[in-house]
């Protein structure tokens, strides 16, 4: 694949693409720094602009936003004790205490370098794992694809925030949403109930805009947050000396590995990675007593892991067409609009897409360092913007995005309705990510199941006779059964003495 | 507990209604060849899962010893935000992007509690105009136009 590098570099060597990467890195960092906005909102706000771009520039813009928004969350986590994105929640634990000690500039330095390292590390995983996964995927037929989607949906629901049952419910609802409109096999229009506008079904982007962005706007109106300005301390940018880094290299590498491999698993986003990494760093560190009091390893563990997820999460998205979280679901939607079909065939027919993603993320991660170094003061001004104005801006761009996807007025109505429904569901703790991912995968799920049944003459037993599919289904059962079996299999703890 | 039960019941009823609709005559495809399934075969699987998990959500809540902390919801604000967003969306489609969003941005930010009139007025004029110019003139993407004015 590396022989394609000159071709890929030639494709990326355009002003449009370069500006897209720079704009995406800046924009993603800014939006990520605003508490509650998050990676998905950042992607959705930028979404309408991608429709007029070439596919290369559009992908570059979204990838840059994806990687930089995760970093942006660390800025508000450190400066105002509020993570800008859920992925930076663990950064608060040591970032803000360090800022309170008058070392906000140092904290930002630790976070920036760790983020850049984690992001670059994950690119290695992306370039190695994606072709390997795709090579396995070449042996995938319809039955194997069906088994994989069941596994992915199970993982996604299992790690949903809050209740697993609610995650599974959201997934089932999302899968059904994909059924509205034309049957994938026969074209027969279903579940339109006589409404002409529903005969074409729902567009993923408009539902996604509603469920993620508009529901957030409504939730913010429903549950006001404390908007009192929190004190900002000693803002700047400073990188610790090498002697400080040397003793923390193991933590940096460990966290990057954790983030990269968790990112590869569908459904396990950066939020899970950051907490797993933080917990592991605390457990294995010689300075575990200092965690929570401004220990740099706490910042490193969180930030290296959450940025390392970005490269890993692209592996199932590009290689299998299975989005792992809301952000990759948005990217999947945009790729499809631009005629890029992620999946096994992508890496054989358009392998330059993967390499292009690698180069884009490489440049974006390098730019992150300069964004952090030069933008610290600018971020503090941004954090003072009133939430009411921010949410109004999100509303405006969401309506624009919903309309611009195909110029269909129905998409605007769908987005608003999805936003209202999404807000009501979120009030009782039903997560949106499984619903969106369910909708993204529903069509493929149905097609693979029905074609698989044709191959086996209608027998489900035939599905278990395919070795790869059987292996994936066993894995799925293990994921479901692990919370019950896991404690039974652990060796008994040592009895307490004294 | 009550809230979860209400949600679960409503979602179950919606799922059940949709499931019942799959037995209507319009989906009757007649004889199918071996291995082929009807057009509502897979939707039924999803709807059964939908109904099942709706019930399980209620059961889980009743079986749980911990209290679900229902957030302190400002229902009037939620209602106003949803209504305004819907109104702005419909207006955008009927009177055009600029004519809908100029008052829309003002009203929504005002409803959300922003009271600096000068900044709000400027934002309401500049933000929709900037987006319009960016989309129409720079990116050449379509946005809803007013039926009365050619320029916007």
XYZ file of C-alpha atoms in Angstrom:
650
model
C 0.000 0.000 0.000
C 2.869 2.376 0.648
C 3.560 2.410 -3.074
C 0.417 4.529 -3.358
C 1.889 7.210 -1.115
C 3.099 9.469 -3.965
C -0.359 9.295 -5.566
C -2.055 10.081 -2.280
C 0.297 12.964 -1.542
C -0.416 14.365 -4.998
C -4.173 14.198 -4.293
C -3.772 15.905 -0.945
C -1.402 18.552 -2.292
C -4.100 21.059 -3.071
C -4.961 24.358 -1.436
C -8.495 23.150 -0.801
C -7.379 20.073 1.103
C -4.690 21.916 3.034
C -7.138 24.631 4.070
C -9.655 21.940 5.028
C -7.146 20.293 7.356
C -6.123 23.581 8.963
C -9.710 24.792 9.271
C -10.819 21.430 10.615
C -8.059 21.326 13.222
C -8.810 24.856 14.424
C -12.570 24.444 14.331
C -12.519 21.046 16.025
C -10.279 22.306 18.833
C -12.501 25.352 19.391
C -15.753 23.428 19.405
C -14.266 20.613 21.474
C -13.232 23.157 24.096
C -16.829 24.319 24.551
C -18.459 22.180 27.218
C -21.335 20.087 25.954
C -20.687 20.652 22.271
C -18.611 17.571 21.610
C -17.156 15.818 18.602
C -20.469 14.944 16.984
C -21.871 18.481 17.183
C -18.606 19.793 15.747
C -18.919 17.385 12.827
C -22.581 18.193 12.256
C -22.003 21.953 12.297
C -19.275 21.509 9.660
C -21.313 18.990 7.681
C -23.130 21.397 5.331
C -19.821 22.834 4.160
C -18.647 19.435 2.938
C -21.341 19.129 0.289
C -19.614 21.582 -2.001
C -16.145 20.142 -1.468
C -14.380 17.404 -3.312
C -14.557 14.092 -1.492
C -10.867 14.345 -0.570
C -11.283 17.761 1.023
C -14.531 16.770 2.751
C -12.946 13.705 4.307
C -9.889 15.726 5.313
C -12.064 18.363 7.006
C -14.063 15.835 8.981
C -11.046 13.773 9.997
C -9.239 16.886 11.228
C -12.313 17.908 13.235
C -12.698 14.375 14.605
C -9.160 14.249 15.959
C -8.861 17.853 17.146
C -12.219 18.050 18.932
C -11.141 15.234 21.236
C -8.063 17.290 22.180
C -10.136 20.454 22.529
C -12.067 18.915 25.394
C -8.932 18.877 27.528
C -8.644 22.667 27.407
C -11.850 23.388 29.288
C -11.219 20.339 31.486
C -7.976 21.953 32.655
C -9.032 25.608 32.694
C -12.567 25.498 34.056
C -12.915 22.050 35.633
C -15.493 21.055 33.012
C -14.623 18.585 30.251
C -15.373 20.021 26.834
C -16.155 16.540 25.578
C -17.063 13.366 27.486
C -13.758 11.929 26.253
C -11.890 14.403 28.468
C -13.791 13.663 31.653
C -10.775 11.926 33.212
C -8.525 14.868 32.321
C -10.401 16.978 34.852
C -9.194 14.734 37.668
C -5.602 15.907 37.467
C -5.733 18.751 34.948
C -7.767 21.180 37.023
C -5.899 20.507 40.302
C -2.668 21.248 38.432
C -4.182 24.498 37.127
C -5.248 25.422 40.636
C -1.599 25.061 41.705
C -0.749 27.825 39.229
C 0.503 25.412 36.582
C -2.274 25.660 33.968
C 0.342 26.293 31.280
C 2.185 23.116 32.216
C -1.064 21.130 32.321
C -1.924 22.281 28.811
C 1.588 21.293 27.718
C 1.225 17.776 29.152
C -2.204 17.377 27.557
C -1.113 18.649 24.160
C 1.982 16.475 23.830
C 0.134 13.388 25.108
C -2.715 13.987 22.664
C -0.360 14.404 19.711
C 1.585 11.271 20.650
C -1.560 9.192 21.164
C -3.014 10.353 17.868
C 0.173 9.578 15.917
C 0.549 6.189 17.609
C -2.948 5.174 16.569
C -2.107 5.877 12.941
C 0.303 2.959 13.037
C -2.553 0.774 14.224
C -4.778 2.186 11.487
C -2.349 1.454 8.692
C -1.473 -2.029 9.985
C -4.859 -3.204 11.230
C -7.158 -1.899 8.530
C -5.631 -3.840 5.620
C -5.340 -6.931 7.841
C -8.972 -6.634 8.837
C -9.946 -6.038 5.247
C -7.958 -9.122 4.186
C -10.048 -11.146 6.629
C -13.096 -9.314 5.408
C -12.506 -10.550 1.863
C -13.594 -13.948 3.133
C -16.786 -12.414 4.417
C -19.963 -13.367 2.664
C -23.455 -12.280 3.578
C -23.663 -14.650 6.549
C -20.379 -13.431 8.016
C -21.437 -9.824 7.481
C -24.688 -10.504 9.314
C -22.832 -12.080 12.259
C -20.435 -9.144 12.419
C -23.212 -6.577 12.510
C -24.958 -8.474 15.328
C -21.648 -8.471 17.233
C -21.107 -4.764 16.607
C -24.626 -3.839 17.712
C -24.233 -5.937 20.850
C -20.944 -4.237 21.729
C -22.406 -0.811 21.105
C -25.393 -1.430 23.355
C -23.249 -3.118 25.995
C -21.014 -0.163 26.522
C -23.749 2.458 26.215
C -23.769 4.963 28.938
C -26.283 3.990 31.546
C -28.440 0.914 31.208
C -27.620 -1.824 28.697
C -31.333 -2.504 28.237
C -31.866 1.121 27.232
C -28.927 0.865 24.823
C -30.438 -2.256 23.261
C -33.834 -0.555 23.054
C -32.267 2.430 21.310
C -30.469 0.082 18.915
C -33.706 -1.758 18.079
C -35.487 1.532 17.425
C -32.645 2.686 15.202
C -32.695 -0.571 13.254
C -36.422 -0.129 12.657
C -35.943 3.459 11.455
C -33.828 2.030 8.639
C -36.801 -0.086 7.577
C -38.978 2.907 6.718
C -38.996 3.438 2.986
C -37.929 1.153 0.140
C -37.209 -2.521 0.844
C -33.514 -3.134 0.054
C -34.357 -6.268 -1.956
C -37.607 -5.454 -3.757
C -37.914 -1.660 -3.573
C -41.388 -1.955 -2.051
C -42.045 1.057 0.173
C -42.807 0.204 3.789
C -44.181 1.997 6.846
C -45.090 5.239 5.093
C -48.739 5.060 6.273
C -49.914 6.928 3.216
C -47.571 9.855 3.742
C -45.949 10.513 0.378
C -42.855 12.138 1.903
C -42.046 9.010 3.913
C -41.997 6.704 0.928
C -38.330 7.461 0.404
C -37.494 6.700 4.005
C -35.427 8.737 6.410
C -32.011 10.080 5.506
C -29.347 9.109 8.017
C -27.876 12.616 8.155
C -31.146 14.375 8.979
C -31.964 11.856 11.724
C -28.430 12.113 13.039
C -28.583 15.936 13.091
C -31.808 15.760 15.042
C -30.874 13.023 17.494
C -27.476 14.450 18.351
C -27.353 18.183 17.737
C -30.961 19.350 18.064
C -31.674 17.094 21.026
C -28.672 18.656 22.758
C -30.085 22.136 22.081
C -33.417 21.087 23.600
C -31.850 19.285 26.563
C -29.837 22.407 27.385
C -33.082 24.380 27.430
C -34.730 21.747 29.611
C -31.916 21.289 32.099
C -30.047 24.574 32.528
C -26.488 24.192 33.703
C -24.612 26.389 36.120
C -23.363 29.209 33.939
C -21.429 31.134 36.573
C -17.966 31.884 35.278
C -15.341 29.745 36.928
C -11.951 31.244 37.701
C -9.297 30.831 34.991
C -5.748 30.406 36.248
C -2.348 31.173 34.786
C -3.195 30.394 31.207
C -0.410 29.768 28.721
C 1.525 26.883 27.241
C 4.637 25.196 28.595
C 6.138 21.786 27.875
C 7.753 19.982 30.793
C 11.502 19.202 30.538
C 12.649 15.841 29.204
C 13.592 14.643 32.700
C 9.901 14.861 33.665
C 8.808 13.060 30.503
C 11.417 10.301 30.755
C 9.901 8.811 33.852
C 6.417 8.837 32.320
C 7.144 7.303 28.907
C 5.742 3.940 29.973
C 2.429 5.552 30.900
C 2.359 7.382 27.567
C 2.915 4.208 25.567
C 0.549 2.132 27.670
C -2.248 4.679 27.297
C -1.723 4.979 23.553
C -1.952 1.200 23.159
C -5.122 1.029 25.256
C -6.754 3.835 23.269
C -5.791 2.408 19.873
C -7.120 -1.056 20.540
C -10.272 0.051 22.283
C -10.893 2.342 19.339
C -10.858 -0.636 16.983
C -13.756 -2.280 18.805
C -17.128 -1.097 17.511
C -19.096 0.883 20.078
C -16.284 1.484 22.516
C -15.529 5.145 22.069
C -12.947 7.464 23.550
C -14.897 7.903 26.779
C -14.430 4.249 27.717
C -10.789 4.357 26.630
C -9.951 7.395 28.717
C -11.315 5.931 31.948
C -9.827 2.485 31.379
C -6.476 4.075 30.650
C -6.673 6.367 33.700
C -7.579 3.485 35.983
C -4.768 1.326 34.636
C -2.247 4.154 34.903
C -3.240 4.779 38.499
C -3.029 1.106 39.323
C 0.401 0.579 37.805
C 2.050 3.918 38.596
C 4.685 4.428 41.289
C 2.973 7.762 41.925
C -0.540 6.363 42.342
C -1.001 8.342 45.585
C -0.536 11.581 43.620
C -3.355 10.855 41.180
C -6.178 13.322 41.597
C -3.846 15.978 43.009
C -2.330 17.261 39.775
C -0.141 14.296 38.794
C 0.929 14.636 35.132
C 0.505 10.899 34.543
C -3.228 11.348 35.086
C -3.359 13.877 32.253
C -1.132 11.744 30.033
C -3.225 8.610 30.598
C -6.464 10.352 29.687
C -5.306 12.431 26.749
C -3.057 9.870 25.049
C -5.840 7.281 25.217
C -8.684 9.484 23.990
C -6.704 10.723 20.989
C -5.389 7.245 20.233
C -9.007 6.157 19.771
C -9.361 8.334 16.664
C -7.090 6.212 14.472
C -8.373 2.939 15.887
C -12.035 3.918 15.423
C -11.441 4.451 11.724
C -10.427 0.817 11.298
C -13.935 -0.718 11.535
C -15.446 2.350 9.876
C -13.278 2.242 6.756
C -12.468 -1.465 6.622
C -15.888 -2.874 7.487
C -18.288 0.032 7.106
C -19.274 -0.289 10.756
C -19.215 3.006 12.660
C -18.031 2.702 16.223
C -19.551 5.852 17.664
C -21.535 8.932 16.757
C -18.551 10.685 15.210
C -17.670 7.859 12.867
C -21.382 7.496 12.067
C -21.375 11.104 10.810
C -18.249 10.422 8.776
C -19.821 7.287 7.340
C -22.816 9.323 6.215
C -20.612 11.913 4.515
C -18.486 9.256 2.837
C -21.629 7.709 1.377
C -22.831 11.093 0.102
C -19.519 11.498 -1.691
C -19.777 8.095 -3.280
C -17.186 6.423 -1.079
C -18.552 3.092 0.146
C -16.634 2.003 3.256
C -16.172 -1.689 3.721
C -14.102 -4.571 2.502
C -14.184 -3.450 -1.111
C -12.937 0.020 -0.251
C -9.466 -1.164 0.602
C -9.141 -3.140 -2.598
C -10.869 -0.728 -4.985
C -9.871 2.590 -3.361
C -6.926 1.874 -1.044
C -5.781 5.469 -1.400
C -8.698 6.466 0.877
C -7.074 4.719 3.845
C -3.671 6.143 3.112
C -5.232 9.571 2.603
C -6.883 9.281 6.025
C -3.495 8.381 7.511
C -1.743 11.390 5.983
C -4.605 13.734 6.944
C -4.591 12.579 10.553
C -0.798 12.793 10.650
C -0.880 16.431 9.557
C -3.816 17.243 11.853
C -2.068 15.746 14.870
C 1.084 17.762 14.168
C -1.011 20.913 13.791
C -2.618 20.168 17.173
C 0.672 20.939 18.871
C 0.763 24.416 17.345
C -2.928 24.994 18.058
C -2.318 24.243 21.711
C 0.850 26.300 21.828
C -0.545 29.390 20.143
C -4.221 29.222 21.028
C -4.310 29.006 24.807
C -5.311 32.650 25.345
C -7.879 32.535 22.539
C -9.536 29.530 24.102
C -10.081 31.333 27.384
C -12.032 34.072 25.572
C -14.090 31.480 23.758
C -15.035 29.746 26.972
C -16.784 32.952 28.047
C -19.332 32.831 25.177
C -22.903 32.581 26.509
C -24.472 29.184 26.064
C -27.676 30.737 24.726
C -25.833 32.155 21.716
C -23.898 28.942 21.169
C -27.015 26.801 21.162
C -28.721 29.225 18.775
C -25.778 28.810 16.431
C -26.028 25.035 16.695
C -29.755 25.238 15.893
C -29.090 27.361 12.829
C -26.342 25.097 11.464
C -28.389 21.984 12.213
C -31.314 23.263 10.148
C -28.911 24.211 7.371
C -27.231 20.825 7.510
C -30.510 18.925 7.435
C -31.669 20.848 4.366
C -28.379 20.916 2.511
C -27.884 17.143 2.470
C -30.249 16.693 -0.494
C -32.300 19.895 -0.644
C -35.385 18.035 0.543
C -37.673 20.054 2.862
C -38.826 16.841 4.518
C -35.344 16.357 5.958
C -35.694 19.570 7.988
C -38.981 18.377 9.483
C -37.467 14.954 10.172
C -34.487 16.554 11.914
C -36.683 18.714 14.167
C -38.962 15.798 15.053
C -35.931 13.588 15.699
C -34.520 16.314 17.926
C -37.678 16.502 19.999
C -37.983 12.715 20.266
C -34.279 12.455 21.062
C -34.515 15.013 23.851
C -37.509 13.229 25.402
C -35.720 9.872 25.256
C -32.528 11.309 26.718
C -34.453 12.617 29.719
C -35.009 9.033 30.842
C -31.475 7.956 29.990
C -31.949 6.318 26.601
C -28.699 6.906 24.662
C -28.696 8.236 21.096
C -25.523 6.653 19.733
C -26.926 3.082 19.533
C -29.999 4.440 17.765
C -27.979 6.206 15.102
C -25.629 3.294 14.630
C -28.604 0.941 14.441
C -30.064 3.083 11.696
C -26.739 3.172 9.866
C -26.456 -0.608 9.957
C -30.126 -1.600 9.607
C -30.139 -1.779 5.829
C -27.001 -3.895 5.682
C -28.313 -6.086 8.492
C -31.498 -6.810 6.567
C -29.786 -7.346 3.246
C -27.183 -9.718 4.669
C -29.769 -11.678 6.650
C -32.161 -12.099 3.732
C -29.446 -12.992 1.261
C -27.962 -15.386 3.810
C -31.321 -17.092 4.186
C -31.527 -17.473 0.422
C -28.132 -19.161 0.451
C -29.209 -21.564 3.182
C -32.707 -22.132 1.736
C -34.284 -20.404 4.706
C -32.395 -22.347 7.386
C -30.874 -20.444 10.319
C -28.833 -23.551 11.178
C -26.924 -22.912 7.988
C -25.618 -19.670 9.534
C -23.838 -21.673 12.228
C -22.131 -23.857 9.663
C -19.933 -21.045 8.432
C -16.762 -21.085 10.598
C -16.102 -17.339 10.606
C -19.736 -16.530 11.332
C -19.825 -19.144 14.087
C -16.710 -17.665 15.677
C -18.202 -14.170 15.654
C -21.470 -15.425 17.134
C -19.607 -17.187 19.949
C -17.822 -13.897 20.626
C -21.186 -12.141 20.714
C -22.545 -14.629 23.240
C -19.419 -14.172 25.375
C -19.861 -10.390 25.365
C -23.441 -10.815 26.545
C -22.596 -13.481 29.123
C -19.376 -11.941 30.489
C -20.982 -9.783 33.207
C -22.444 -12.971 34.665
C -19.613 -15.429 33.889
C -16.717 -13.083 34.563
C -16.984 -12.957 38.365
C -17.408 -16.757 38.468
C -14.193 -17.333 36.551
C -11.991 -14.981 38.593
C -9.759 -16.732 41.172
C -10.941 -16.177 44.755
C -9.250 -13.204 46.478
C -6.720 -13.720 49.262
C -8.340 -13.746 52.696
C -7.703 -10.639 54.789
C -5.413 -11.058 57.744
C -5.226 -9.058 60.928
C -40.014 4.744 38.582
C -43.285 6.149 37.298
C -41.556 8.069 34.541
C -39.705 4.992 33.316
C -42.928 2.981 33.404
C -44.721 5.626 31.360
C -41.894 5.789 28.835
C -41.668 2.018 28.637
C -45.412 1.668 28.182
C -45.610 4.326 25.496
C -42.660 2.861 23.606
C -44.144 -0.611 23.918
C -47.481 0.585 22.531
C -45.764 2.324 19.618
C -43.789 -0.823 18.862
C -46.907 -2.964 19.166
C -48.862 -0.701 16.839
C -46.117 -0.827 14.254
C -45.902 -4.602 14.668
C -49.641 -4.963 14.148
C -49.393 -2.879 10.991
C -47.062 -5.458 9.470
C -50.006 -7.850 9.217
C -52.022 -5.549 6.989
C -52.872 -6.712 3.488
C -50.521 -4.286 1.756
C -47.520 -6.415 2.753
C -49.019 -9.644 1.452
C -46.654 -10.778 -1.283
C -48.278 -14.097 -2.111
C -46.116 -17.149 -2.658
C -42.420 -16.836 -1.893
C -39.703 -18.994 -3.363
C -37.469 -21.134 -1.076
C -35.274 -19.052 1.168
C -37.113 -15.857 0.430
C -38.781 -14.071 3.318
C -41.475 -11.433 3.257
C -40.725 -7.745 3.147
C -41.774 -7.373 6.797
C -39.783 -10.349 8.117
C -36.800 -8.328 9.348
C -38.850 -5.303 10.529
C -40.850 -7.720 12.672
C -37.657 -8.963 14.305
C -36.691 -5.389 15.132
C -40.158 -4.565 16.427
C -40.250 -7.655 18.652
C -36.880 -6.587 20.064
C -38.263 -3.042 20.499
C -41.284 -4.322 22.448
C -39.207 -6.753 24.497
C -36.649 -4.149 25.555
C -39.416 -1.654 26.367
C -40.862 -4.156 28.817
C -37.429 -5.059 30.168
C -36.721 -1.374 30.741
C -39.756 -1.204 33.022
C -38.853 -4.458 34.767
C -35.260 -3.309 35.259
C -36.448 -0.075 36.841
C -38.848 -1.808 39.194
C -36.224 -4.391 40.160
C -33.528 -1.817 40.735
C -32.829 -0.831 44.315
C -31.168 2.431 43.351
C -33.189 5.573 42.758
C -33.225 6.990 39.248
C -32.407 10.626 39.603
C -34.942 12.284 37.367
C -33.351 15.546 36.296
C -34.969 18.832 37.276
C -36.615 19.534 33.917
C -37.780 23.009 33.005
C -40.731 21.811 30.934
C -41.934 25.256 29.783
C -38.430 26.072 28.492
C -38.209 22.715 26.767
C -41.597 23.246 25.176
C -40.716 26.740 24.022
C -37.384 25.601 22.573
C -39.006 22.735 20.673
C -41.872 24.901 19.429
C -39.526 27.675 18.307
C -37.232 25.239 16.518
C -40.198 23.681 14.723
C -41.575 27.097 13.825
C -38.235 28.297 12.525
C -37.804 25.119 10.492
C -41.240 25.381 8.904
C -40.819 29.119 8.332
C -37.465 28.515 6.678
C -39.131 26.195 4.175
C -41.974 28.606 3.429
C -40.594 32.147 3.596
C -36.923 31.455 2.921
C -33.792 31.026 4.981
C -32.948 34.676 5.633
C -36.485 35.866 6.408
C -36.997 32.955 8.818
C -33.639 32.905 10.546
C -33.235 36.644 11.224
C -36.199 36.738 13.604
C -35.623 33.098 14.481
C -32.110 33.626 15.831
C -33.315 36.643 17.805
C -36.311 34.847 19.295
C -34.465 31.658 20.134
C -31.535 33.351 21.859
C -33.978 35.642 23.685
C -36.035 32.655 24.804
C -32.836 31.013 26.036
C -32.189 33.973 28.260
C -29.803 36.175 26.313
C -30.697 39.801 27.026
C -27.995 41.989 25.484
C -30.183 43.585 22.842
C -27.434 45.216 20.826
C -25.350 42.069 20.470
C -28.455 39.998 19.824
C -29.748 42.307 17.115
C -26.373 42.348 15.390
C -26.024 38.558 15.641
C -29.534 38.018 14.308
C -28.745 40.054 11.221
C -25.156 39.075 10.619
C -25.188 35.333 11.311
C -27.960 34.329 8.851
C -26.595 36.763 6.273
C -23.081 35.376 6.636
C -24.299 31.790 6.294
C -26.415 32.768 3.253
C -23.495 34.453 1.499
C -21.145 31.605 2.362
C -23.482 28.933 1.092
C -24.989 30.652 -1.943
C -22.086 32.707 -3.266
C -18.996 30.875 -2.009
C -19.976 27.207 -1.848
C -22.853 27.447 -4.375
C -25.101 25.258 -2.240
C -28.859 25.674 -2.191
C -30.767 27.087 0.748
C -34.507 27.830 0.819
C -35.274 31.089 -0.962
C -37.975 33.595 -0.239
C -40.971 33.488 -2.632
C -41.043 37.310 -2.700
C -37.444 38.447 -3.102
C -35.005 37.228 -5.715
C -31.894 38.150 -3.789
C -32.705 35.882 -0.853
